[in-house]
PDB file of C-alpha atoms in Angstrom:
ATOM      1  CA  MET A   1      91.555  41.384 119.779  1.00 54.00           C
ATOM      2  CA  HIS A   2      95.967  40.666 119.384  1.00 58.00           C
ATOM      3  CA  SER A   3      95.819  41.552 115.815  1.00 57.00           C
ATOM      4  CA  ALA A   4      94.001  44.638 116.145  1.00 53.00           C
ATOM      5  CA  ILE A   5      96.549  45.441 119.387  1.00 53.00           C
ATOM      6  CA  ARG A   6      99.544  44.446 116.815  1.00 56.00           C
ATOM      7  CA  PHE A   7      97.621  46.687 113.714  1.00 52.00           C
ATOM      8  CA  PHE A   8      97.672  49.598 115.928  1.00 52.00           C
ATOM      9  CA  GLY A   9     101.101  49.334 117.398  1.00 51.00           C
ATOM     10  CA  VAL A  10     102.390  49.069 113.932  1.00 51.00           C
ATOM     11  CA  PHE A  11     100.057  51.967 112.830  1.00 52.00           C
ATOM     12  CA  ALA A  12     101.079  54.160 115.992  1.00 51.00           C
ATOM     13  CA  VAL A  13     104.906  53.074 115.197  1.00 50.00           C
ATOM     14  CA  CYS A  14     104.562  54.783 111.524  1.00 53.00           C
ATOM     15  CA  LEU A  15     103.139  57.666 112.846  1.00 56.00           C
ATOM     16  CA  LEU A  16     106.377  58.420 115.502  1.00 63.00           C
ATOM     17  CA  ALA A  17     108.870  57.306 113.108  1.00 61.00           C
ATOM     18  CA  PRO A  18     111.024  60.290 111.409  1.00 69.00           C
ATOM     19  CA  PRO A  19     109.807  60.117 107.454  1.00 73.00           C
ATOM     20  CA  ALA A  20     112.163  59.313 105.181  1.00 76.00           C
ATOM     21  CA  PRO A  21     114.818  62.409 104.211  1.00 83.00           C
ATOM     22  CA  ALA A  22     114.196  63.334 100.243  1.00 90.00           C
ATOM     23  CA  ALA A  23     116.751  62.292  98.395  1.00 94.00           C
ATOM     24  CA  THR A  24     118.356  64.741  95.755  1.00 95.00           C
ATOM     25  CA  THR A  25     120.918  65.406  93.007  1.00 95.00           C
ATOM     26  CA  GLY A  26     122.957  68.361  91.894  1.00 96.00           C
ATOM     27  CA  GLY A  27     124.590  69.511  88.786  1.00 97.00           C
ATOM     28  CA  SER A  28     126.153  72.814  87.289  1.00 98.00           C
ATOM     29  CA  PHE A  29     126.452  75.005  84.066  1.00 97.00           C
ATOM     30  CA  ASN A  30     128.161  77.209  82.700  1.00 97.00           C
ATOM     31  CA  VAL A  31     127.534  80.810  82.434  1.00 97.00           C
ATOM     32  CA  THR A  32     129.623  82.697  79.546  1.00 97.00           C
ATOM     33  CA  ALA A  33     129.377  85.415  76.900  1.00 97.00           C
ATOM     34  CA  ASN A  34     131.683  87.020  74.325  1.00 96.00           C
ATOM     35  CA  VAL A  35     132.386  90.795  74.068  1.00 96.00           C
ATOM     36  CA  GLY A  36     133.896  92.007  70.722  1.00 96.00           C
ATOM     37  CA  ALA A  37     135.439  95.117  70.393  1.00 97.00           C
ATOM     38  CA  THR A  38     133.259  97.917  70.124  1.00 97.00           C
ATOM     39  CA  CYS A  39     132.951 101.905  70.158  1.00 98.00           C
ATOM     40  CA  THR A  40     129.594 104.446  69.694  1.00 98.00           C
ATOM     41  CA  VAL A  41     130.137 108.135  68.797  1.00 98.00           C
ATOM     42  CA  VAL A  42     127.992 111.084  70.097  1.00 98.00           C
ATOM     43  CA  THR A  43     129.031 114.966  68.673  1.00 98.00           C
ATOM     44  CA  THR A  44     128.107 117.720  69.589  1.00 98.00           C
ATOM     45  CA  GLY A  45     128.394 120.735  66.833  1.00 98.00           C
ATOM     46  CA  VAL A  46     130.492 123.401  66.598  1.00 98.00           C
ATOM     47  CA  ALA A  47     128.001 126.653  66.784  1.00 98.00           C
ATOM     48  CA  PHE A  48     130.264 129.472  65.897  1.00 98.00           C
ATOM     49  CA  GLY A  49     126.494 132.227  66.144  1.00 97.00           C
ATOM     50  CA  THR A  50     126.980 135.887  64.470  1.00 97.00           C
ATOM     51  CA  TYR A  51     130.533 136.346  62.412  1.00 98.00           C
ATOM     52  CA  ASN A  52     131.606 139.638  62.113  1.00 97.00           C
ATOM     53  CA  PRO A  53     134.112 139.884  59.278  1.00 96.00           C
ATOM     54  CA  ALA A  54     134.861 143.777  60.134  1.00 96.00           C
ATOM     55  CA  SER A  55     136.026 142.040  63.458  1.00 96.00           C
ATOM     56  CA  SER A  56     140.196 141.541  63.482  1.00 96.00           C
ATOM     57  CA  THR A  57     140.399 138.991  65.679  1.00 97.00           C
ATOM     58  CA  PRO A  58     139.588 135.152  64.292  1.00 97.00           C
ATOM     59  CA  THR A  59     135.919 134.111  65.340  1.00 97.00           C
ATOM     60  CA  ASN A  60     136.091 130.545  67.793  1.00 97.00           C
ATOM     61  CA  ALA A  61     134.059 128.133  68.900  1.00 98.00           C
ATOM     62  CA  SER A  62     133.742 124.491  69.979  1.00 98.00           C
ATOM     63  CA  GLY A  63     132.439 121.159  69.826  1.00 98.00           C
ATOM     64  CA  ALA A  64     133.136 117.795  70.648  1.00 98.00           C
ATOM     65  CA  VAL A  65     133.126 114.022  69.362  1.00 98.00           C
ATOM     66  CA  THR A  66     132.115 112.013  72.686  1.00 98.00           C
ATOM     67  CA  VAL A  67     133.702 108.396  72.306  1.00 98.00           C
ATOM     68  CA  THR A  68     132.858 105.342  74.247  1.00 98.00           C
ATOM     69  CA  CYS A  69     134.757 102.538  73.809  1.00 98.00           C
ATOM     70  CA  THR A  70     134.487  98.653  75.399  1.00 98.00           C
ATOM     71  CA  SER A  71     137.412  98.187  77.907  1.00 98.00           C
ATOM     72  CA  GLY A  72     140.860  98.029  76.001  1.00 97.00           C
ATOM     73  CA  THR A  73     139.949  98.883  73.215  1.00 98.00           C
ATOM     74  CA  THR A  74     141.984 101.367  71.001  1.00 98.00           C
ATOM     75  CA  TYR A  75     140.546 103.831  68.990  1.00 98.00           C
ATOM     76  CA  SER A  76     141.386 107.013  66.497  1.00 98.00           C
ATOM     77  CA  ILE A  77     139.110 109.720  64.904  1.00 98.00           C
ATOM     78  CA  ALA A  78     139.467 110.789  61.832  1.00 98.00           C
ATOM     79  CA  LEU A  79     136.906 113.998  60.363  1.00 97.00           C
ATOM     80  CA  ASN A  80     136.500 114.483  56.439  1.00 97.00           C
ATOM     81  CA  ALA A  81     137.108 118.069  54.923  1.00 97.00           C
ATOM     82  CA  GLY A  82     133.144 118.174  55.137  1.00 97.00           C
ATOM     83  CA  ALA A  83     130.214 118.805  52.509  1.00 96.00           C
ATOM     84  CA  HIS A  84     131.587 121.697  50.735  1.00 96.00           C
ATOM     85  CA  ALA A  85     135.436 121.432  50.387  1.00 95.00           C
ATOM     86  CA  GLY A  86     135.306 120.547  47.369  1.00 87.00           C
ATOM     87  CA  GLY A  87     136.657 116.546  48.304  1.00 87.00           C
ATOM     88  CA  ALA A  88     136.420 114.437  51.557  1.00 86.00           C
ATOM     89  CA  SER A  89     140.242 115.005  51.645  1.00 90.00           C
ATOM     90  CA  VAL A  90     140.705 118.966  50.811  1.00 93.00           C
ATOM     91  CA  PHE A  91     141.199 120.581  54.190  1.00 95.00           C
ATOM     92  CA  GLY A  92     142.522 123.608  53.687  1.00 92.00           C
ATOM     93  CA  ASN A  93     139.702 124.710  51.881  1.00 94.00           C
ATOM     94  CA  ARG A  94     136.857 123.541  54.389  1.00 97.00           C
ATOM     95  CA  ARG A  95     134.156 125.918  53.937  1.00 98.00           C
ATOM     96  CA  MET A  96     130.070 126.271  55.152  1.00 98.00           C
ATOM     97  CA  LEU A  97     127.088 127.237  52.287  1.00 98.00           C
ATOM     98  CA  ALA A  98     124.992 130.037  52.286  1.00 98.00           C
ATOM     99  CA  ASN A  99     122.146 130.896  49.426  1.00 95.00           C
ATOM    100  CA  VAL A 100     123.226 127.971  47.335  1.00 95.00           C
ATOM    101  CA  SER A 101     126.191 129.223  46.241  1.00 96.00           C
ATOM    102  CA  ASP A 102     128.291 131.491  48.886  1.00 98.00           C
ATOM    103  CA  PHE A 103     130.822 129.949  51.124  1.00 98.00           C
ATOM    104  CA  LEU A 104     132.660 131.111  54.215  1.00 98.00           C
ATOM    105  CA  PRO A 105     135.617 129.507  54.637  1.00 98.00           C
ATOM    106  CA  TYR A 106     136.763 127.660  58.007  1.00 98.00           C
ATOM    107  CA  GLN A 107     138.998 125.308  59.948  1.00 98.00           C
ATOM    108  CA  ILE A 108     138.875 122.428  62.573  1.00 98.00           C
ATOM    109  CA  TYR A 109     141.712 121.953  64.814  1.00 98.00           C
ATOM    110  CA  LEU A 110     142.167 119.014  66.951  1.00 95.00           C
ATOM    111  CA  ASP A 111     144.650 120.924  69.425  1.00 93.00           C
ATOM    112  CA  SER A 112     143.474 124.419  70.239  1.00 91.00           C
ATOM    113  CA  PHE A 113     142.227 127.325  68.324  1.00 90.00           C
ATOM    114  CA  GLY A 114     144.893 127.342  64.893  1.00 89.00           C
ATOM    115  CA  GLY A 115     146.684 124.842  66.046  1.00 93.00           C
ATOM    116  CA  THR A 116     146.837 120.766  64.029  1.00 96.00           C
ATOM    117  CA  VAL A 117     143.906 120.531  61.474  1.00 97.00           C
ATOM    118  CA  TRP A 118     141.754 118.121  62.195  1.00 98.00           C
ATOM    119  CA  GLY A 119     141.357 115.515  59.371  1.00 97.00           C
ATOM    120  CA  ASP A 120     142.086 111.808  58.469  1.00 97.00           C
ATOM    121  CA  GLY A 121     145.891 112.161  58.068  1.00 96.00           C
ATOM    122  CA  THR A 122     146.342 113.066  54.690  1.00 96.00           C
ATOM    123  CA  ASN A 123     146.845 116.736  53.138  1.00 95.00           C
ATOM    124  CA  SER A 124     148.916 118.274  56.079  1.00 94.00           C
ATOM    125  CA  SER A 125     145.676 116.974  58.325  1.00 96.00           C
ATOM    126  CA  SER A 126     146.374 114.773  61.424  1.00 97.00           C
ATOM    127  CA  VAL A 127     144.341 112.213  62.975  1.00 97.00           C
ATOM    128  CA  ASN A 128     143.491 112.693  66.748  1.00 96.00           C
ATOM    129  CA  PRO A 129     145.327 111.367  68.480  1.00 96.00           C
ATOM    130  CA  THR A 130     148.682 112.627  66.143  1.00 94.00           C
ATOM    131  CA  ALA A 131     150.456 109.436  67.411  1.00 94.00           C
ATOM    132  CA  GLY A 132     149.332 106.176  68.955  1.00 94.00           C
ATOM    133  CA  THR A 133     145.909 105.567  69.679  1.00 96.00           C
ATOM    134  CA  PHE A 134     143.248 106.275  72.593  1.00 98.00           C
ATOM    135  CA  THR A 135     142.544 103.570  75.074  1.00 98.00           C
ATOM    136  CA  GLY A 136     138.015 103.007  75.909  1.00 97.00           C
ATOM    137  CA  THR A 137     137.817 102.518  79.605  1.00 97.00           C
ATOM    138  CA  GLY A 138     134.227 101.826  78.884  1.00 97.00           C
ATOM    139  CA  VAL A 139     133.120 105.605  80.040  1.00 98.00           C
ATOM    140  CA  GLY A 140     132.471 107.991  77.392  1.00 98.00           C
ATOM    141  CA  LEU A 141     135.055 110.296  76.204  1.00 97.00           C
ATOM    142  CA  ALA A 142     135.100 113.692  74.890  1.00 98.00           C
ATOM    143  CA  HIS A 143     137.506 115.084  72.332  1.00 98.00           C
ATOM    144  CA  THR A 144     137.343 119.356  71.668  1.00 98.00           C
ATOM    145  CA  VAL A 145     136.239 119.954  68.605  1.00 98.00           C
ATOM    146  CA  TYR A 146     137.967 123.571  67.716  1.00 98.00           C
ATOM    147  CA  GLY A 147     136.382 125.733  65.028  1.00 98.00           C
ATOM    148  CA  GLN A 148     137.540 128.974  63.702  1.00 98.00           C
ATOM    149  CA  ILE A 149     136.787 131.562  60.956  1.00 98.00           C
ATOM    150  CA  THR A 150     139.163 133.528  59.810  1.00 96.00           C
ATOM    151  CA  ALA A 151     138.776 137.339  60.506  1.00 97.00           C
ATOM    152  CA  GLY A 152     138.090 139.733  57.531  1.00 97.00           C
ATOM    153  CA  ASN A 153     135.831 137.181  55.264  1.00 97.00           C
ATOM    154  CA  TYR A 154     133.318 139.448  53.506  1.00 97.00           C
ATOM    155  CA  VAL A 155     130.642 137.532  52.784  1.00 97.00           C
ATOM    156  CA  ALA A 156     126.914 137.454  51.551  1.00 97.00           C
ATOM    157  CA  SER A 157     124.142 137.391  54.569  1.00 97.00           C
ATOM    158  CA  GLY A 158     123.054 134.037  55.253  1.00 97.00           C
ATOM    159  CA  SER A 159     122.842 131.599  57.363  1.00 98.00           C
ATOM    160  CA  TYR A 160     125.744 129.097  56.901  1.00 98.00           C
ATOM    161  CA  SER A 161     126.454 125.555  57.413  1.00 98.00           C
ATOM    162  CA  ASP A 162     128.640 122.287  57.015  1.00 98.00           C
ATOM    163  CA  THR A 163     128.344 118.970  57.623  1.00 97.00           C
ATOM    164  CA  ILE A 164     131.455 117.132  58.476  1.00 97.00           C
ATOM    165  CA  ASN A 165     131.590 113.386  58.972  1.00 97.00           C
ATOM    166  CA  VAL A 166     133.300 111.523  61.814  1.00 98.00           C
ATOM    167  CA  THR A 167     135.187 108.162  61.553  1.00 98.00           C
ATOM    168  CA  VAL A 168     136.218 106.077  64.685  1.00 98.00           C
ATOM    169  CA  THR A 169     138.738 103.456  63.560  1.00 98.00           C
ATOM    170  CA  TYR A 170     139.166 100.803  66.469  1.00 97.00           C
ATOM    171  CA  ASN A 171     140.557  97.453  67.291  1.00 94.00           C
TER     172      ASN A 171
END
């Protein structure tokens, strides 16, 4: 009988004793990422609408080059002369094409209508900005494109168009 009481006594003590604490261990790890300088470009075209050659004033229209660069990334924006200028850097001869062989001259400016010709920095054109660089903030920055057709261009009727290539140089 004593062994039965002893057994039940030990059993009761085991039931009432608190459980042994769980053992733990720890560690750590690094989280890393490399972010390189990068930019993206979104454009809004220059739409002149209906051009009236009999008007005594130039026809103006604007578009935009919106650039988003990683924060702190410096950049500049160059434009070519267009698909129908007779060369990528022939800025004095920007023109739109219609009807296979009809041309309507126009110009693109970076600061105002009739201001500084926006190009690639050659042949009397300037990149934007004209000095230094822009600095990215991670938010898109819209740069206005000023387009102008001079008055008095009595060209054939038609739908005229051209394509300008945008190059953003960044680091």
